[in-house]
Coordinates of C-alpha atoms in Angstrom, one line a residue:
X1 CA 136.0 163.4 147.3
X2 CA 134.9 162.2 143.9
X3 CA 138.4 161.5 142.7
X4 CA 139.4 159.7 145.9
X5 CA 136.3 157.4 145.5
X6 CA 137.2 156.9 141.9
X7 CA 140.8 155.8 142.9
X8 CA 139.3 153.2 145.3
X9 CA 136.9 151.9 142.6
X10 CA 139.7 151.6 140.0
X11 CA 142.0 149.9 142.5
X12 CA 139.3 147.4 143.4
X13 CA 138.6 146.7 139.7
X14 CA 142.2 146.1 139.0
X15 CA 142.5 143.6 141.8
X16 CA 139.5 141.7 140.5
X17 CA 141.4 141.1 137.3
X18 CA 143.6 138.8 139.4
X19 CA 140.7 136.3 139.1
X20 CA 141.4 136.1 135.3
X21 CA 145.1 135.4 135.6
X22 CA 146.2 139.0 135.0
X23 CA 148.6 140.9 137.3
X24 CA 145.8 142.9 138.9
X25 CA 147.5 143.5 142.2
X26 CA 150.6 144.9 140.5
X27 CA 148.4 147.2 138.3
X28 CA 146.5 148.3 141.4
X29 CA 149.7 149.9 142.8
X30 CA 149.2 152.7 140.3
X31 CA 146.3 154.1 142.4
X32 CA 148.1 154.3 145.8
X33 CA 151.0 155.9 143.9
X34 CA 148.7 158.5 142.5
X35 CA 147.2 159.1 146.0
X36 CA 150.7 159.4 147.4
X37 CA 151.8 161.9 144.7
X38 CA 148.7 164.0 145.4
X39 CA 149.6 163.9 149.1
X40 CA 146.4 162.0 149.9
X41 CA 148.2 159.2 151.7
X42 CA 151.6 159.2 153.4
X43 CA 154.8 157.5 152.3
X44 CA 154.4 155.1 155.2
X45 CA 151.0 153.8 153.9
X46 CA 152.3 153.7 150.3
X47 CA 155.2 151.5 151.4
X48 CA 152.9 149.3 153.5
X49 CA 150.6 148.8 150.5
X50 CA 153.5 148.1 148.2
X51 CA 155.0 145.5 150.6
X52 CA 151.6 143.8 150.9
X53 CA 151.2 143.6 147.1
X54 CA 154.7 142.1 146.8
X55 CA 154.0 139.7 149.6
X56 CA 150.8 138.6 147.8
X57 CA 152.7 137.9 144.6
X58 CA 155.3 135.8 146.5
X59 CA 152.6 133.9 148.4
X60 CA 150.7 133.2 145.2
X61 CA 153.9 131.8 143.6
X62 CA 154.7 129.6 146.5
X63 CA 151.2 128.3 146.9
X64 CA 151.3 127.1 143.3
X65 CA 154.9 125.9 143.6
X66 CA 154.3 123.8 146.8
X67 CA 151.0 122.2 145.7
X68 CA 152.6 121.2 142.3
X69 CA 156.0 120.2 143.6
X70 CA 154.4 117.8 146.0
X71 CA 153.0 115.9 143.0
X72 CA 156.2 116.0 141.0
X73 CA 155.2 118.1 138.1
X74 CA 157.4 118.3 135.1
X75 CA 159.4 121.4 134.4
X76 CA 157.2 123.7 132.3
X77 CA 153.9 122.3 133.4
X78 CA 153.0 125.2 135.7
X79 CA 154.1 127.8 133.1
X80 CA 152.0 126.1 130.4
X81 CA 149.0 126.0 132.8
X82 CA 149.2 129.7 133.4
X83 CA 149.3 130.4 129.7
X84 CA 146.4 128.2 128.9
X85 CA 144.5 129.7 131.9
X86 CA 144.9 133.2 130.5
X87 CA 143.9 132.1 127.0
X88 CA 140.8 130.2 128.1
X89 CA 139.9 133.1 130.4
X90 CA 139.9 135.4 127.4
X91 CA 137.9 133.1 125.2
X92 CA 135.3 132.4 127.9
X93 CA 135.0 136.1 129.1
X94 CA 131.8 136.8 127.1
X95 CA 129.9 133.9 128.8
X96 CA 127.8 134.1 132.0
X97 CA 128.2 137.9 132.2
X98 CA 132.0 137.7 132.5
X99 CA 132.0 134.9 135.0
X100 CA 133.1 132.7 132.1
X101 CA 136.5 134.3 132.4
X102 CA 136.9 133.1 136.0
X103 CA 135.9 129.6 135.0
X104 CA 138.2 129.8 132.0
X105 CA 141.2 130.9 134.1
X106 CA 140.9 127.9 136.5
X107 CA 139.7 125.4 133.9
X108 CA 142.5 126.5 131.6
X109 CA 145.1 126.0 134.3
X110 CA 143.8 122.5 134.9
X111 CA 143.6 121.6 131.2
X112 CA 147.0 123.1 130.5
X113 CA 148.6 120.9 133.1
X114 CA 146.8 117.8 132.0
X115 CA 147.7 118.3 128.4
X116 CA 151.4 119.1 129.1
X117 CA 151.7 116.2 131.5
X118 CA 150.0 113.8 129.2
X119 CA 152.3 114.7 126.3
X120 CA 155.3 114.1 128.6
X121 CA 154.2 110.8 130.1
X122 CA 151.3 109.4 128.0
X123 CA 149.6 108.5 131.3
X124 CA 146.1 110.1 131.6
X125 CA 145.7 109.2 135.3
X126 CA 149.0 110.8 136.2
X127 CA 148.2 113.8 134.1
X128 CA 144.7 114.3 135.7
X129 CA 146.2 114.0 139.2
X130 CA 148.8 116.6 138.4
X131 CA 146.2 118.8 136.7
X132 CA 144.2 118.7 140.0
X133 CA 147.4 119.8 141.9
X134 CA 147.8 122.7 139.6
X135 CA 144.2 123.7 140.0
X136 CA 144.4 123.6 143.8
X137 CA 147.5 125.7 143.7
X138 CA 146.0 128.2 141.3
X139 CA 142.8 128.5 143.5
X140 CA 144.8 128.8 146.7
X141 CA 147.3 131.3 145.3
X142 CA 144.6 133.4 143.6
X143 CA 142.5 133.7 146.8
X144 CA 145.5 134.6 148.9
X145 CA 146.4 137.3 146.5
X146 CA 142.8 138.6 146.3
X147 CA 142.6 138.8 150.1
X148 CA 145.8 140.7 150.3
X149 CA 144.8 142.9 147.4
X150 CA 141.5 143.9 149.0
X151 CA 143.2 144.5 152.3
X152 CA 145.3 147.2 150.5
X153 CA 142.1 148.7 149.2
X154 CA 140.8 148.9 152.8
X155 CA 144.1 150.5 154.0
X156 CA 144.0 153.0 151.3
X157 CA 140.3 153.8 151.8
X158 CA 140.7 154.3 155.5
X159 CA 143.6 156.7 154.9
X160 CA 141.9 158.6 152.1
X161 CA 138.8 159.3 154.0

């Protein structure tokens, strides 16, 4: 019982890292795999959880892609925004009891897009507009991925206990 509870807690914590721009849902697959290998969940539920995690990754990508394509972002803007989001998340992690990392992830994505677009076009209004589009895509994608990630925790929890 203790180890099953520990798996659920670790899976939940890994999913929370999604908020900071890290691949938390992918990492969270380790815990259902362990549960499957120990015969605590069936292959059917392991496959369902895996499919949901992959679906979450795909939906996150398309949420970001569609919100940014609508505003005509330059090639490389979205990638640069992800990198700056991760960097700022790391630097802001110590602030506000770790909530700074969440703020850093979203603010970094916005600032990364603005900086990249400004250097491409030298038009601050256009850069800010496109930064907002990246921010919206990042928020939408992250929360879709979080919702799917926690649904996998519920599926696993129900099947473990």
